[in-house]
Short mmCIF file of C-alpha atoms in Angstrom, two decimals:
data_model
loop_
_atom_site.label_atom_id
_atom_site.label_comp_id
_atom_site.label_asym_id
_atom_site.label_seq_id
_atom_site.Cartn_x
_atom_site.Cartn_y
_atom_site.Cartn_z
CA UNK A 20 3.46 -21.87 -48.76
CA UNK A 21 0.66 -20.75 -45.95
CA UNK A 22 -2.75 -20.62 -47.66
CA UNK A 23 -4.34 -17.24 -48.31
CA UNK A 24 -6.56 -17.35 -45.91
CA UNK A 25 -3.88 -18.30 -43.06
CA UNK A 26 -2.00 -15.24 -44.08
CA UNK A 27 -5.13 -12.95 -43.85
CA UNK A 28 -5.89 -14.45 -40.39
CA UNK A 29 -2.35 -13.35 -39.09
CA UNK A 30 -2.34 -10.06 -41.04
CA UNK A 31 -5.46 -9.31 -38.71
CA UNK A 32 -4.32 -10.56 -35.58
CA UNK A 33 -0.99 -8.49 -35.98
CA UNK A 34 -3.24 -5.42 -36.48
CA UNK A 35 -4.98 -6.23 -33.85
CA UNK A 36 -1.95 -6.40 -31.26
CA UNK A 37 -0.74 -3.24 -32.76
CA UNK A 38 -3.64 -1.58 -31.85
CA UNK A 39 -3.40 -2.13 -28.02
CA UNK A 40 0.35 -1.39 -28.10
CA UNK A 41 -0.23 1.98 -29.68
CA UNK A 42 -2.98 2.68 -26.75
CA UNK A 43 -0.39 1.26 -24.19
CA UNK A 44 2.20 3.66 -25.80
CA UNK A 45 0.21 6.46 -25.22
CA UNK A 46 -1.68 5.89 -21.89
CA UNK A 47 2.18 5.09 -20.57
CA UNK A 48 3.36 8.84 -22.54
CA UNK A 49 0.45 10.11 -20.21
CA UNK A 50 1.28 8.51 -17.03
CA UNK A 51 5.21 9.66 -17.67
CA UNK A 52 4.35 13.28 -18.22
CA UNK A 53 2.67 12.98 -14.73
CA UNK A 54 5.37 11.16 -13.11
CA UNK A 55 7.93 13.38 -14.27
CA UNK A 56 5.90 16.48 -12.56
CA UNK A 57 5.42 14.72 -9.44
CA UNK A 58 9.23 14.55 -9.56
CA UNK A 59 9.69 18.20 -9.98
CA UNK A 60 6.95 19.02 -7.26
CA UNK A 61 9.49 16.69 -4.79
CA UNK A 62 12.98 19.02 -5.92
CA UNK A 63 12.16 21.58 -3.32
CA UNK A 64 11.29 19.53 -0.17
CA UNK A 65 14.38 17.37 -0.90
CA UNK A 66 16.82 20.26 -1.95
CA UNK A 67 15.66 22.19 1.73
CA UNK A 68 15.79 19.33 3.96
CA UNK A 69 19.02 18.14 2.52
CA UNK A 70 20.89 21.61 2.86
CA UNK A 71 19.49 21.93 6.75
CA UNK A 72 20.70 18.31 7.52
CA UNK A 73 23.69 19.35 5.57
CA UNK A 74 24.00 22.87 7.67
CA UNK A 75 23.45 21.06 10.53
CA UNK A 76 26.03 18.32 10.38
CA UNK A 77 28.88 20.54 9.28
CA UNK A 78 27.63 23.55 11.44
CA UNK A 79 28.30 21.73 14.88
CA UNK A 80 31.05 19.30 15.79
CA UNK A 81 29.38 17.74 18.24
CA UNK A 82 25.98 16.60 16.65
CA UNK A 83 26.26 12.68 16.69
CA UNK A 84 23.57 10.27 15.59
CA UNK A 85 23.44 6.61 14.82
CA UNK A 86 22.18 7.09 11.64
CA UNK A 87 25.14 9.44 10.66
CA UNK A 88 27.67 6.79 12.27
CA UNK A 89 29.18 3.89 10.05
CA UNK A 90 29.42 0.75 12.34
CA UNK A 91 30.16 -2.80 11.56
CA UNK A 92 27.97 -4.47 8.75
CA UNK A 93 26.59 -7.75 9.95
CA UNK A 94 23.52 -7.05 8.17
CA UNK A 95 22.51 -5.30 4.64
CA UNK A 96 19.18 -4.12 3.93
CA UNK A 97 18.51 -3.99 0.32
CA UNK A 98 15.41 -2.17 -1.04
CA UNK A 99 14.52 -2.90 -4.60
CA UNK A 100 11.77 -0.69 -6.33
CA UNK A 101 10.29 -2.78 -9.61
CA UNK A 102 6.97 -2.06 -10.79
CA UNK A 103 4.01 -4.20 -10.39
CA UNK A 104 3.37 -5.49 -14.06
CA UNK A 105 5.92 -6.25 -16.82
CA UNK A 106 5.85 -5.14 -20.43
CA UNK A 107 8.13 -2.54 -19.62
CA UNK A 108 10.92 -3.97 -21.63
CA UNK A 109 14.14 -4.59 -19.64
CA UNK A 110 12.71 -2.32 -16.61
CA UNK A 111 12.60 -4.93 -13.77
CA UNK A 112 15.33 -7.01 -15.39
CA UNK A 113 18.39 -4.65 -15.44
CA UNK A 114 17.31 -3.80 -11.69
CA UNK A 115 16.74 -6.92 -10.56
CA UNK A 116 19.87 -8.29 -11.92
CA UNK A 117 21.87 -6.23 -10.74
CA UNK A 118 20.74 -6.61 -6.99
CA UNK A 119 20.98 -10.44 -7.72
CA UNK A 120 24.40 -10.06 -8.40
CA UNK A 121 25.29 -8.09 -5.45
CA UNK A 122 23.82 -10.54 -3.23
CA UNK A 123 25.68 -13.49 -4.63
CA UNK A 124 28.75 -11.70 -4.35
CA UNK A 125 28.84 -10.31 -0.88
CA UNK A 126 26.96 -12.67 0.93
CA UNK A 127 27.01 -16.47 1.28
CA UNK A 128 23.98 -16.92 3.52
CA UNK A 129 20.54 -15.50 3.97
CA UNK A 130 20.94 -14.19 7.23
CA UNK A 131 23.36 -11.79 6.10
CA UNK A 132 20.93 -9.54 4.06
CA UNK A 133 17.01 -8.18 4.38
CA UNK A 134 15.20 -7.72 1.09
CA UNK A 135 12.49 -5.32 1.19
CA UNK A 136 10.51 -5.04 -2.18
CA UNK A 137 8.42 -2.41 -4.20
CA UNK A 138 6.34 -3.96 -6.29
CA UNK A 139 5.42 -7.26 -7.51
CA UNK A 140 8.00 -8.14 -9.90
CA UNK A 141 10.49 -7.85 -7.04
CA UNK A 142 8.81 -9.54 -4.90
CA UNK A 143 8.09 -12.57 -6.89
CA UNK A 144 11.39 -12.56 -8.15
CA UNK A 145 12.83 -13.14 -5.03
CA UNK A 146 10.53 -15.45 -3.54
CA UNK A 147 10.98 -17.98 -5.97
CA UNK A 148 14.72 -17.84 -5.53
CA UNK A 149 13.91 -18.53 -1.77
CA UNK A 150 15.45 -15.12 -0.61
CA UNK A 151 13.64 -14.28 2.45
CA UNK A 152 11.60 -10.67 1.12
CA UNK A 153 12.02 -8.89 4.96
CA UNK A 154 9.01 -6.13 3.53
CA UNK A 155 7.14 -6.06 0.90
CA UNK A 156 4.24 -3.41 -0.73
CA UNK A 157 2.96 -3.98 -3.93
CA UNK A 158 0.14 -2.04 -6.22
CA UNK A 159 1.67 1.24 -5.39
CA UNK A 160 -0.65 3.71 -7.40
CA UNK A 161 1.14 5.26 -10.70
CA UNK A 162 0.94 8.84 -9.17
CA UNK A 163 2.32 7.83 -5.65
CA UNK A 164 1.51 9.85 -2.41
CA UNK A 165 4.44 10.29 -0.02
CA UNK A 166 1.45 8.98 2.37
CA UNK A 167 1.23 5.75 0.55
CA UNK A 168 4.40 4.75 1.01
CA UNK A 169 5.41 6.19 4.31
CA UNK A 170 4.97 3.07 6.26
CA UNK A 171 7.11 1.33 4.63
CA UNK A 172 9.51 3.93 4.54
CA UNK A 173 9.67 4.51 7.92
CA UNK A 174 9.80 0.81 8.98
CA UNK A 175 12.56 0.35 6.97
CA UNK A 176 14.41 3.14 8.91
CA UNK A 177 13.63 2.10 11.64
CA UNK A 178 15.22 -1.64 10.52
CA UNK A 179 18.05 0.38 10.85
CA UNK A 180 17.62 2.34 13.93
CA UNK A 181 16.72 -0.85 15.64
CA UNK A 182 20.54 -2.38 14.82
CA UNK A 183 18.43 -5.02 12.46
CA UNK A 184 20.43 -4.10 9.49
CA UNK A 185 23.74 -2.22 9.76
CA UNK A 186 23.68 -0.36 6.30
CA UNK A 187 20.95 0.04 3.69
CA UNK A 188 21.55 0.56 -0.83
CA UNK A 189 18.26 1.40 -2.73
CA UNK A 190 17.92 -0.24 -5.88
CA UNK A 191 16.43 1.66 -8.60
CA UNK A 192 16.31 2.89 -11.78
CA UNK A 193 17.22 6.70 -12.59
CA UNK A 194 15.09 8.21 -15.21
CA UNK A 195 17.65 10.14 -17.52
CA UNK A 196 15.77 10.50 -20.54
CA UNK A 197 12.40 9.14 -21.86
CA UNK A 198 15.08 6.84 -24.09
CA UNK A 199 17.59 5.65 -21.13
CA UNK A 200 16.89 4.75 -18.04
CA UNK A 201 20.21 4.04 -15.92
CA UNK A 202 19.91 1.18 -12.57
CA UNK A 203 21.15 2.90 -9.75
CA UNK A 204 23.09 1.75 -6.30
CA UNK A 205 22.44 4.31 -4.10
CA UNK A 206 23.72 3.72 0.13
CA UNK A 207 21.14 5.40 2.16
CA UNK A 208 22.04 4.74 5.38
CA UNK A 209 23.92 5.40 7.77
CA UNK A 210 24.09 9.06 5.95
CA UNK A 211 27.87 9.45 6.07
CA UNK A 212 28.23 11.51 2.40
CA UNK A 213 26.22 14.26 2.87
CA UNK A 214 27.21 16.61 0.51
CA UNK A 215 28.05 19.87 2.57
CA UNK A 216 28.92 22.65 -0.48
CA UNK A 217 29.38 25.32 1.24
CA UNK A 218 25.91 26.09 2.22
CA UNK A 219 26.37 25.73 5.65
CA UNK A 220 29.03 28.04 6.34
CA UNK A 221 26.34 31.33 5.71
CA UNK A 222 23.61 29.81 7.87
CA UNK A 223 24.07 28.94 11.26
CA UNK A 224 20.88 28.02 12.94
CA UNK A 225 19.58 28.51 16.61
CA UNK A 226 18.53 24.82 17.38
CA UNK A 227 15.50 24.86 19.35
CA UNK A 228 15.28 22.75 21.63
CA UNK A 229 19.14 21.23 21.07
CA UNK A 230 21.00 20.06 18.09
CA UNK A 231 20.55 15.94 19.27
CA UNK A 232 16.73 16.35 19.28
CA UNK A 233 16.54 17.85 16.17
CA UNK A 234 18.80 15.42 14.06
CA UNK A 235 16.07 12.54 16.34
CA UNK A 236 13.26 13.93 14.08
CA UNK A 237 15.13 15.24 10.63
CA UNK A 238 17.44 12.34 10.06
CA UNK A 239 14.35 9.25 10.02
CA UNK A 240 12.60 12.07 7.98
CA UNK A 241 15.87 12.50 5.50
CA UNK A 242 16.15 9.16 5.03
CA UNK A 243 12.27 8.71 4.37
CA UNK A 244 12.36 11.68 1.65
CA UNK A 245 15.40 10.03 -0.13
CA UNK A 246 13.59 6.69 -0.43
CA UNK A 247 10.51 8.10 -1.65
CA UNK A 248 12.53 10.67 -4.07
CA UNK A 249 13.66 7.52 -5.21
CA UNK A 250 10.65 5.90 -5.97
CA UNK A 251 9.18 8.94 -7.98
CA UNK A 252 12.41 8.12 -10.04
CA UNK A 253 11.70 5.24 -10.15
CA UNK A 254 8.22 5.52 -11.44
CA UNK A 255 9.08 8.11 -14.14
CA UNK A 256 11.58 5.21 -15.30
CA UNK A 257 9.12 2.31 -15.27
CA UNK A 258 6.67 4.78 -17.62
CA UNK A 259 9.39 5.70 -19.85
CA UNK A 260 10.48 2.12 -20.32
CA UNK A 261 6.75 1.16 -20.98
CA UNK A 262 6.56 3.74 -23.77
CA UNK A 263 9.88 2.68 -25.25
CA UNK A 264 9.08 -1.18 -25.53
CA UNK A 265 5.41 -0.43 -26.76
CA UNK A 266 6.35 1.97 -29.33
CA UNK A 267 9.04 -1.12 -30.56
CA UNK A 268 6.41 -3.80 -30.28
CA UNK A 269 4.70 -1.58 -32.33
CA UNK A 270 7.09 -0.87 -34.88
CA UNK A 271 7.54 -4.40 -34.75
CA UNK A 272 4.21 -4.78 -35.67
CA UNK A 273 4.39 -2.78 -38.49
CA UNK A 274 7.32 -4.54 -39.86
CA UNK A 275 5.33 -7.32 -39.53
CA UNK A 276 2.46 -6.59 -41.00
CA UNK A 277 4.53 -4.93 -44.44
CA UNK A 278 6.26 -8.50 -44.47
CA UNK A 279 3.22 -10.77 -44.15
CA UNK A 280 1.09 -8.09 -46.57
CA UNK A 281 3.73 -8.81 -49.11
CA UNK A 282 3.68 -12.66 -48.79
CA UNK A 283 0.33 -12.27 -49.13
CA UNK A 284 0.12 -10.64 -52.78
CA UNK A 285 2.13 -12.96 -53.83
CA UNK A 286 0.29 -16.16 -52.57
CA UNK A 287 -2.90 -14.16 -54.60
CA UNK A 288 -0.60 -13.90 -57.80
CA UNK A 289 0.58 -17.10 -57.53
CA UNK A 290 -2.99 -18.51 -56.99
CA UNK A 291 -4.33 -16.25 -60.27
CA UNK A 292 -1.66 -17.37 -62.39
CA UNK A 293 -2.33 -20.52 -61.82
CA UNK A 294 -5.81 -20.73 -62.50
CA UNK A 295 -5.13 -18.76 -65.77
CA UNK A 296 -3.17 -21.36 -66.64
CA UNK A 297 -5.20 -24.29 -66.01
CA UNK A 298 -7.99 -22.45 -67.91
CA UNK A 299 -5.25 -21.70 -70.60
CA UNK A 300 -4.39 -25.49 -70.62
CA UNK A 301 -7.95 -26.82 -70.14
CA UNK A 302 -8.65 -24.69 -73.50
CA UNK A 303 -5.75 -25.90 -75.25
CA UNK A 304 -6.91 -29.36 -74.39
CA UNK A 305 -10.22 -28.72 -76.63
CA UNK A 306 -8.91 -27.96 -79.68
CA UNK B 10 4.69 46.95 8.04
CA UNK B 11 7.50 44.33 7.27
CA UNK B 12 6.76 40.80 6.39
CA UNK B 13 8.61 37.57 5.96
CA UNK B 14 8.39 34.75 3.06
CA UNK B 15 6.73 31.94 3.88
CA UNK B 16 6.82 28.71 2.29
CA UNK B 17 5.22 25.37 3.33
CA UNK B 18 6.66 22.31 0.94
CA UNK B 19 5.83 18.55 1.12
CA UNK B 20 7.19 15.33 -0.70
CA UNK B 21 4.06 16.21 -2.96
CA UNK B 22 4.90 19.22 -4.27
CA UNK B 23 4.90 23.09 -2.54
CA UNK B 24 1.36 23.76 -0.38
CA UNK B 25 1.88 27.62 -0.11
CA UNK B 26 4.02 30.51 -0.34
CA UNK B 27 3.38 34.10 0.36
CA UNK B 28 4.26 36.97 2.47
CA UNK B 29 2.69 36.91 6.05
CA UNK B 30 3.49 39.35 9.25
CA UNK B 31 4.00 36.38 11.66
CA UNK B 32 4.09 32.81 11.86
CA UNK B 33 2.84 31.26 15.08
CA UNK B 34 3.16 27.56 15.53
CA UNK B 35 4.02 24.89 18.21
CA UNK B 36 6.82 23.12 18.24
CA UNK B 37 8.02 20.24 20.16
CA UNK B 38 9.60 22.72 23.02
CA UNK B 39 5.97 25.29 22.76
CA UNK B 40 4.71 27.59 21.41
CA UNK B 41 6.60 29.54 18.69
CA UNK B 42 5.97 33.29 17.57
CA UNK B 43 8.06 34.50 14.73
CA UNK B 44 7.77 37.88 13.24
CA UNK B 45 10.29 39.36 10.47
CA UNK B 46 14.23 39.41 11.63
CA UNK B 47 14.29 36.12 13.80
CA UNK B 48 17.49 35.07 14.10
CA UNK B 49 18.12 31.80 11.69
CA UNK B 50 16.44 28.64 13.85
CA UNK B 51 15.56 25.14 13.21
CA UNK B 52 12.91 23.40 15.55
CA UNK B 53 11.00 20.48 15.03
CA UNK B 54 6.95 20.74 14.77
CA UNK B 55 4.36 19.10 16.98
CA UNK B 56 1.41 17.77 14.54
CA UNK B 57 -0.43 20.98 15.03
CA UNK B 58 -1.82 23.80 13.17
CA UNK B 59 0.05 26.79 11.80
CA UNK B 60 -1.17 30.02 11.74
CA UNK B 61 0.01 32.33 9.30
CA UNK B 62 -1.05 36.22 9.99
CA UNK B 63 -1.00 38.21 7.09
CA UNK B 64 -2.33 41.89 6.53
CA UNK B 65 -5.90 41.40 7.12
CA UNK B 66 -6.06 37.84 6.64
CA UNK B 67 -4.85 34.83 8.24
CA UNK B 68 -4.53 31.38 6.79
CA UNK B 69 -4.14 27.95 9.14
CA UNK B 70 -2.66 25.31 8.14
CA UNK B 71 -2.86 21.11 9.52
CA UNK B 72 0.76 19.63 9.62
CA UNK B 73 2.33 16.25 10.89
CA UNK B 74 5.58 15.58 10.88
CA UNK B 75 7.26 18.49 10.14
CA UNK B 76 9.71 21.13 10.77
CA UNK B 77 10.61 24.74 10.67
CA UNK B 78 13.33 26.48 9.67
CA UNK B 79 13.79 30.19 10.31
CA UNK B 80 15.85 32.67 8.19
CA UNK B 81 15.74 36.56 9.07
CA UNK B 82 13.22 37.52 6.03
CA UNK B 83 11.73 33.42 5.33
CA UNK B 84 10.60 30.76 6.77
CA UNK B 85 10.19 27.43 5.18
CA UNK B 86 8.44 24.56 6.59
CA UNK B 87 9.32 21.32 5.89
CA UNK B 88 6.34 18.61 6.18
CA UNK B 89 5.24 15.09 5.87
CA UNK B 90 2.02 16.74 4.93
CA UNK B 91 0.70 19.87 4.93
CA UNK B 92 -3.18 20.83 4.19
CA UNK B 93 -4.76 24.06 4.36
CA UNK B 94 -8.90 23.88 5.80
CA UNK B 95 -9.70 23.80 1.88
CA UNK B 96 -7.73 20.44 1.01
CA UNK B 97 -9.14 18.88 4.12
CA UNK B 98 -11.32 15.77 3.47
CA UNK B 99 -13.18 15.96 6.76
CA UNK B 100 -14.82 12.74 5.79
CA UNK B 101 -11.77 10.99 5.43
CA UNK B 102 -10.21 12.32 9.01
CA UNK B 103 -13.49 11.60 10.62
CA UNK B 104 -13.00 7.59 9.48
CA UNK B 105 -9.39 7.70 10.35
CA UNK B 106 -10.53 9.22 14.06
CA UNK B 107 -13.01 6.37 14.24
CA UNK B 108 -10.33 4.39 13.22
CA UNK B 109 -7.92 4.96 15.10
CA UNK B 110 -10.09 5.54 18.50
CA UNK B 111 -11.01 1.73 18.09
CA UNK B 112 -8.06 0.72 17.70
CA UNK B 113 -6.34 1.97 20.94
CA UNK B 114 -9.73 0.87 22.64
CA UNK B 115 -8.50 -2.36 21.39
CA UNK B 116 -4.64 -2.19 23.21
CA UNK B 117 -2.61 -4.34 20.93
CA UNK B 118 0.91 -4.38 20.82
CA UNK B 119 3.13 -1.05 21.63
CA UNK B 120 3.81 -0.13 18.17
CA UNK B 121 0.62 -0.57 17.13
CA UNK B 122 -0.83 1.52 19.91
CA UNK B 123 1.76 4.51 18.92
CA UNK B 124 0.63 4.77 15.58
CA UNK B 125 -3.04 4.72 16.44
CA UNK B 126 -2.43 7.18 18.62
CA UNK B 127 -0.65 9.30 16.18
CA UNK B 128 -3.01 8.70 13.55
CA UNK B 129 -5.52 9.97 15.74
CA UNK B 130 -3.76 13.09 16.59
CA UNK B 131 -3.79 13.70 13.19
CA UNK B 132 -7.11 13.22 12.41
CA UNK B 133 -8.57 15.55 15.37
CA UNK B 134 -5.81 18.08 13.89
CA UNK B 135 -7.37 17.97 10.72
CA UNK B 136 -10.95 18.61 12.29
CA UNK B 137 -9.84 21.10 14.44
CA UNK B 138 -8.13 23.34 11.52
CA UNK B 139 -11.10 22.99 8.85
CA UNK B 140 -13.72 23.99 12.00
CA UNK B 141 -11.26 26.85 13.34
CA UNK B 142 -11.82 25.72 16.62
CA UNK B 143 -8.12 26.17 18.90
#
């Protein structure tokens, strides 16, 4: 049995980790009530520019665009959004899994696909597997700006534009609840399902200066607005998964602690008895 | 006097909307004046300022990489970002004009030079809506 004093040291040191769980708990409960606002200040620029691209490809016959063409896929771009740190509990995992999978299965060498990565854990990940990472940006801020990610954004569309990659899936996970979090496959480009639901039929714009021009401009833009959208999902999931596994590390603490406070008292009784009866027997020994 | 909706949104989050009298802007064709009952439009935005004339006031507005669309009684437009003279960190738009003015004196590669050039048009935007200067 550990000595009293072991027990006493571990008791401590448990208490102590539970302490900085707790605070991670909360400062993540924090950071996710932001996350999820910054989500809902994004609904109404993604809702409009979605039903005008949607108005506008089901309003004229005519408007063609690369990006709203299929073509043959020689290439697939793959953009995976993980978070920079870990402690998030199966966050970065499920995602990156997932991705890993896909890869194996569809292609057999490493010119066939373009990894671009947000965040570290991606990025890493891949690296060490010796997958060529096309992209990268890490230490994307907790309350992103669509400014701090629009480079990348915009270079990745135009990865596409450019003929570099033939079709492009974001890889991210979907913030249901603050409980579940749910990896998502999404196909961003070329933008062949957009959902047309019978918007378009009660507005029919005046293009100014033509249809073609317009799509030039709003389709890169689309495309940038769903991969950010994405990434505020994204973000709301990495918080939510945060708070999740520190609130079980620290119930795991607790457990902990209740088991090893137990072991304890009886070490103590075990150690008093003991010396009762030595003192007992020592007595005995007089007489 | 009628008036028509207007509402600017961005990725981060809704900038304004109120009712205004007209809407004058640029787009990449010139210069657009909209007053209530347009027919419904769509036309890409130069980065420019927006001016918004309301009764007895008048708000501008610094956006890049945006868009309008035009409905008889609204008009929403659609940015990358979207500041009004108050939100403006002049500071900030002066570096980037620095910036991006040394860069171009530098001439590096096409893309390179495109951006700076952008960047800069942004920045002297930015300057030119917080000091009301057109």
């Amino acid at each position: 049995m550990a000595s009293l004093r072991d027990i006493k040291g571990r008791i401590n040191s448990t208490k102590k980790t539970k302490q900085i769980t707790k605070a991670m708990e909360m400062v993540s409960a924090a950071k996710l009530n932001r996350a999820e606002e910054n989500a809902r200040h994004f609904v109404p620029y993604s809702e409009k520019i979605q039903e005008v691209v949607a108005s506008i490809a089901a309003g004229g016959g005519d408007a063609s665009h690369p990006m709203l063409e299929a073509r043959d896929v020689k290439r697939t771009g793959y953009l995976v959004i993980t978070s920079d740190r870990g402690l998030a509990g199966a966050y970065n995992s499920s995602v990156l899994r997932k991705v890993y999978q896909q890869i194996r299965q569809h292609h057999s060498s490493a010119g066939e696909y373009a990894l671009i990565t947000m965040g570290r854990v991606g990025r890493d990940f891949f690296r060490k597997r010796n997958m060529p990472v096309d992209r990268d940006i890490t230490a994307i801020s907790d309350q992103p700006d669509f400014a701090d990610i629009k480079d990348i954004a915009s270079e990745t569309v135009r990865l596409f534009t450019d003929g570099e990659i033939d079709q492009l899936f974001i890889y991210y996970n979907h913030y249901v609840s603050a409980m579940t979090q749910e990896v998502t496959e999404k196909k961003v480009l070329p933008l062949t399902d957009i959902n047309v639901e019978g918007k378009a039929s009660t507005s029919s714009y005046e293009y100014e200066p033509n249809q073609e021009e317009i799509l030039e401009v709003l389709l890169p833009q689309y495309a940038e607005s769903i991969i950010y959208g994405a990434l505020l999902d994204g973000k709301a999931s990495e918080h939510a998964a945060r708070m999740t596994a520190m609130k079980s590390a620290t119930d795991n603490a607790d457990d902990l602690i209740g088991d090893l406070s137990l072991s304890y008292n009886r070490a103590r009784q075990a150690a008093i008895t003991q010396e009762i009866t030595e003192i007992v027997g020592g007595a005995a020994a007089l007489e | 006097m009628k008036t028509l909706t207007v509402s600017v949104v961005t990725p981060d989050g809704p900038v304004l909307e109120d009712a205004y009298q007209m809407v004058s802007c640029k787009a990449e064709s010139g210069e657009l004046g909209i007053l209530p009952g347009h027919i419904p439009m769509v036309a890409p935005l130069t980065i420019s300022a927006v001016r918004l004339k309301g009764e007895g006031s008048s708000e501008r507005i610094a956006v890049s990489g945006g868009f309008l669309e035009v409905r008889p009684d609204k008009v929403t437009i659609l940015a990358q970002s979207a500041e009004k003279p108050s939100d403006i960190d002049v500071d900030r738009a002066r570096k980037a004009k620095e910036r991006a003015e040394q860069r171009m004196a530098e001439k590096q590669a096409d893309i390179d030079f495109r951006r700076a050039e952008h960047a800069l048009k942004r920045a002297i935007n930015r300057l030119d809506v917080k000091d009301n200067n057109f």
